[in-house]
Amino acid sequence: MHNNLIYLTDGRGKVDASLLSGTVWEQLVADNRDSVRRRLVKCAWCWDEDRVTHWMRTYSLSNGTRVVAHQPGEAADHPYRALESDEHKAYCDRVERVGVREGFEAQREARAGDGLTRSDVLLVGSRQISYEMQHSPFKPGYGARERTRRTLAAQRDAVAWHTDSPLIADRARVSMLRSNQARRPQIENPRYAIRILGGYRKVITWDCTVREGHRCPRRRFAGCGAVHARTEPSGITLDDFISQAPAGLILPVQPLERLGFWTTIREFQIWMDHADEAGQPADRRPALGRQTQPEAEGHSRRTAAEDHDPTGLRHTGSLPVAAEVPDELVALQRTALQEHAQLAALDGNAHTAQWKSWRTAAEEFQAAVTAYAASTGGSRYEVEQAAKQAARHLGPHS
């Protein structure tokens, strides 16, 4: 149903009309026959977001569907939205608090330019991260994939879905962060660590030889000699994620896919360096229904041709080094690499200070990429990857 969130002026306050029992709903319809005169049912959307009062009509269709509708000539009806629980509000409060503490702009219930796409919390740093907390199952037509697609189309860089329910995480069909379950007092306690248990991963690479003991993704018995990549679960807290994602230090991989994940910028680049044109490493490509005829060496003619490809780009999703990007972008990325390289030899307060220097350098690079892509009308992703590849080609100390 639409317009499910309503205010009842008889003392019940804000309720979800779709969750009312049949008897209570029928009584509400009877009591609200003349909605404007009775002034019993008020649109919670219009009141919460614009402080405008609209008295709602309530009735049922012949098939039993409940309808809560604006009067003719008023604002358009709103899509279904779950009622915000105390835990949901506590999570959003915590994300807003951490984001502001880190120096990011945090907007609650932020709407995009289309007036329809909104975020539980919009975090704006060098990247715009739309944080969405999901406590209840997704409704048909308003699933995570559809809402993610609309949010990305609204010029936001990424959507950070978060849930503490394994059931919701398994059925989300998009990249989703899953944390341990926590109650409101724990969520509100800044010292309580909300640990991310799923959706955040590290990238592992290995040389495909017999000695390594891994199964060759290209089905070579003795290994193909190439370098492959896979992922393993990694740990992070929700606070650390919020402090890094808007700075571009954590990036999503395949955000519209259920097997998508978040990872650090370094490991994101490793993943893309070993990805094919579809953005998947060789060991995650879907198996073909019909296998090609193998050669005597144990691999197909197509694979043999790839092994002799002189370009060296057949298994990467990266842009060629020759892609044109301003020297300023390359210099900013090299600075970020240099700052990151110094972290390895430090600990304690020195490590904390150096980490802040690295984050500042990374933010400056991400902001410059965004500005350059906007001024040229090009793809921000392609600009970012070209600059990073050029910086790696030169090396952090060159």
Coordinates of C-alpha atoms in Angstrom, one line a residue, residues 70-219:
H70 CA -4.5 12.3 -0.2
Q71 CA -7.5 14.5 -0.9
P72 CA -7.9 15.5 -4.6
G73 CA -5.6 18.4 -5.5
E74 CA -3.1 17.7 -2.6
A75 CA 0.4 16.3 -2.8
A76 CA 1.1 13.1 -4.7
D77 CA 0.9 9.8 -2.8
H78 CA 4.1 8.5 -1.3
P79 CA 5.7 5.0 -1.7
Y80 CA 5.7 2.5 1.1
R81 CA 8.2 3.1 3.9
A82 CA 8.8 1.1 7.0
L83 CA 8.2 2.8 10.3
E84 CA 11.4 3.8 12.0
S85 CA 12.2 1.7 15.1
D86 CA 14.1 2.9 18.1
E87 CA 17.1 0.8 17.0
H88 CA 16.9 2.2 13.5
K89 CA 16.9 5.8 14.8
A90 CA 19.8 5.0 17.2
Y91 CA 21.9 3.6 14.3
C92 CA 21.2 6.7 12.2
D93 CA 22.1 8.9 15.2
R94 CA 25.3 7.1 15.6
V95 CA 26.3 7.3 12.0
E96 CA 25.5 11.1 11.9
R97 CA 27.5 11.6 15.1
V98 CA 30.6 9.7 13.8
G99 CA 30.4 11.4 10.4
V100 CA 30.3 14.9 11.9
R101 CA 33.1 14.1 14.3
E102 CA 35.3 13.1 11.3
G103 CA 34.5 16.4 9.6
F104 CA 32.0 15.2 7.1
E105 CA 28.7 16.8 6.3
A106 CA 25.8 14.6 7.6
Q107 CA 22.2 15.1 6.4
R108 CA 19.3 13.1 7.8
E109 CA 16.5 11.9 5.5
A110 CA 18.3 13.7 2.7
R111 CA 16.5 13.9 -0.6
A112 CA 18.1 14.0 -4.0
G113 CA 17.2 16.4 -6.8
D114 CA 14.4 14.1 -8.0
G115 CA 12.5 14.7 -4.7
L116 CA 11.9 11.0 -4.3
T117 CA 15.3 9.4 -3.6
R118 CA 16.3 9.8 0.0
S119 CA 18.9 8.5 2.4
D120 CA 18.6 7.6 6.0
V121 CA 21.9 9.6 6.4
L122 CA 23.8 11.2 3.6
L123 CA 27.5 11.6 4.4
V124 CA 29.4 14.1 2.2
G125 CA 33.2 14.1 2.1
S126 CA 35.2 13.7 -1.0
R127 CA 32.5 11.1 -1.9
Q128 CA 28.8 11.1 -1.2
I129 CA 27.8 8.0 0.7
S130 CA 24.1 7.2 1.2
Y131 CA 23.8 5.2 4.4
E132 CA 20.7 3.0 4.7
M133 CA 19.8 0.9 7.7
Q134 CA 17.5 -2.0 7.1
H135 CA 15.7 -3.7 10.0
S136 CA 12.6 -5.2 8.3
P137 CA 12.3 -7.3 5.1
F138 CA 12.2 -5.4 1.8
K139 CA 8.8 -4.8 0.3
P140 CA 8.0 -5.8 -3.3
G141 CA 9.0 -3.0 -5.7
Y142 CA 11.1 -1.3 -3.1
G143 CA 14.0 -3.8 -2.7
A144 CA 17.6 -2.9 -2.1
R145 CA 18.6 -3.3 -5.8
E146 CA 15.9 -1.0 -7.1
R147 CA 16.6 1.6 -4.4
T148 CA 20.4 1.4 -4.9
R149 CA 20.0 1.9 -8.7
R150 CA 17.8 5.0 -8.1
T151 CA 20.3 6.4 -5.5
L152 CA 23.3 6.0 -7.8
A153 CA 21.3 7.6 -10.7
A154 CA 20.8 10.6 -8.4
Q155 CA 24.6 11.3 -8.6
R156 CA 25.5 9.7 -5.3
D157 CA 28.8 7.8 -5.3
A158 CA 27.8 4.8 -3.3
V159 CA 25.1 3.3 -1.1
A160 CA 26.1 1.7 2.2
W161 CA 23.4 -0.8 3.2
H162 CA 23.6 -2.0 6.7
T163 CA 21.6 -4.6 8.7
D164 CA 22.0 -6.7 11.8
S165 CA 19.8 -9.5 10.4
P166 CA 21.5 -12.4 8.7
L167 CA 18.1 -13.2 6.9
I168 CA 17.9 -9.7 5.4
A169 CA 21.6 -9.8 4.4
D170 CA 21.2 -13.1 2.6
R171 CA 18.1 -11.9 0.7
A172 CA 19.2 -8.4 -0.1
R173 CA 20.6 -9.1 -3.6
V174 CA 23.0 -6.2 -3.2
S175 CA 26.3 -5.6 -1.5
M176 CA 25.3 -5.2 2.2
L177 CA 27.2 -4.8 5.5
R178 CA 26.0 -7.1 8.2
S179 CA 26.9 -6.4 11.9
N180 CA 26.3 -8.1 15.2
Q181 CA 22.9 -7.6 16.7
A182 CA 22.8 -4.8 19.3
R183 CA 20.1 -3.2 21.4
R184 CA 19.4 0.5 21.7
P185 CA 21.5 1.1 24.8
Q186 CA 24.5 -0.6 23.1
I187 CA 24.0 1.4 19.9
E188 CA 23.9 4.6 21.8
N189 CA 27.0 3.8 23.7
P190 CA 30.0 5.3 21.7
R191 CA 32.4 2.8 23.4
Y192 CA 30.5 -0.2 22.2
A193 CA 32.0 -1.6 19.1
I194 CA 29.5 -2.5 16.4
R195 CA 31.5 -5.1 14.4
I196 CA 30.9 -5.7 10.7
L197 CA 30.7 -9.4 10.1
G198 CA 29.9 -9.5 6.4
G199 CA 30.1 -7.4 3.3
Y200 CA 33.6 -6.1 4.0
R201 CA 36.4 -8.3 2.6
K202 CA 40.1 -8.3 1.8
V203 CA 41.6 -9.3 -1.6
I204 CA 44.1 -12.2 -1.8
T205 CA 46.3 -12.8 -4.8
W206 CA 48.4 -15.8 -5.6
D207 CA 50.7 -17.1 -8.4
C208 CA 49.0 -19.9 -10.2
T209 CA 51.6 -22.7 -9.9
V210 CA 51.6 -26.2 -8.5
R211 CA 53.5 -25.1 -5.4
E212 CA 50.9 -22.7 -4.3
G213 CA 48.2 -25.4 -4.0
H214 CA 45.3 -23.4 -5.4
R215 CA 43.0 -24.7 -8.1
C216 CA 43.6 -22.9 -11.4
P217 CA 40.6 -20.9 -12.5
R218 CA 41.5 -21.7 -16.1
R219 CA 41.5 -25.4 -15.3

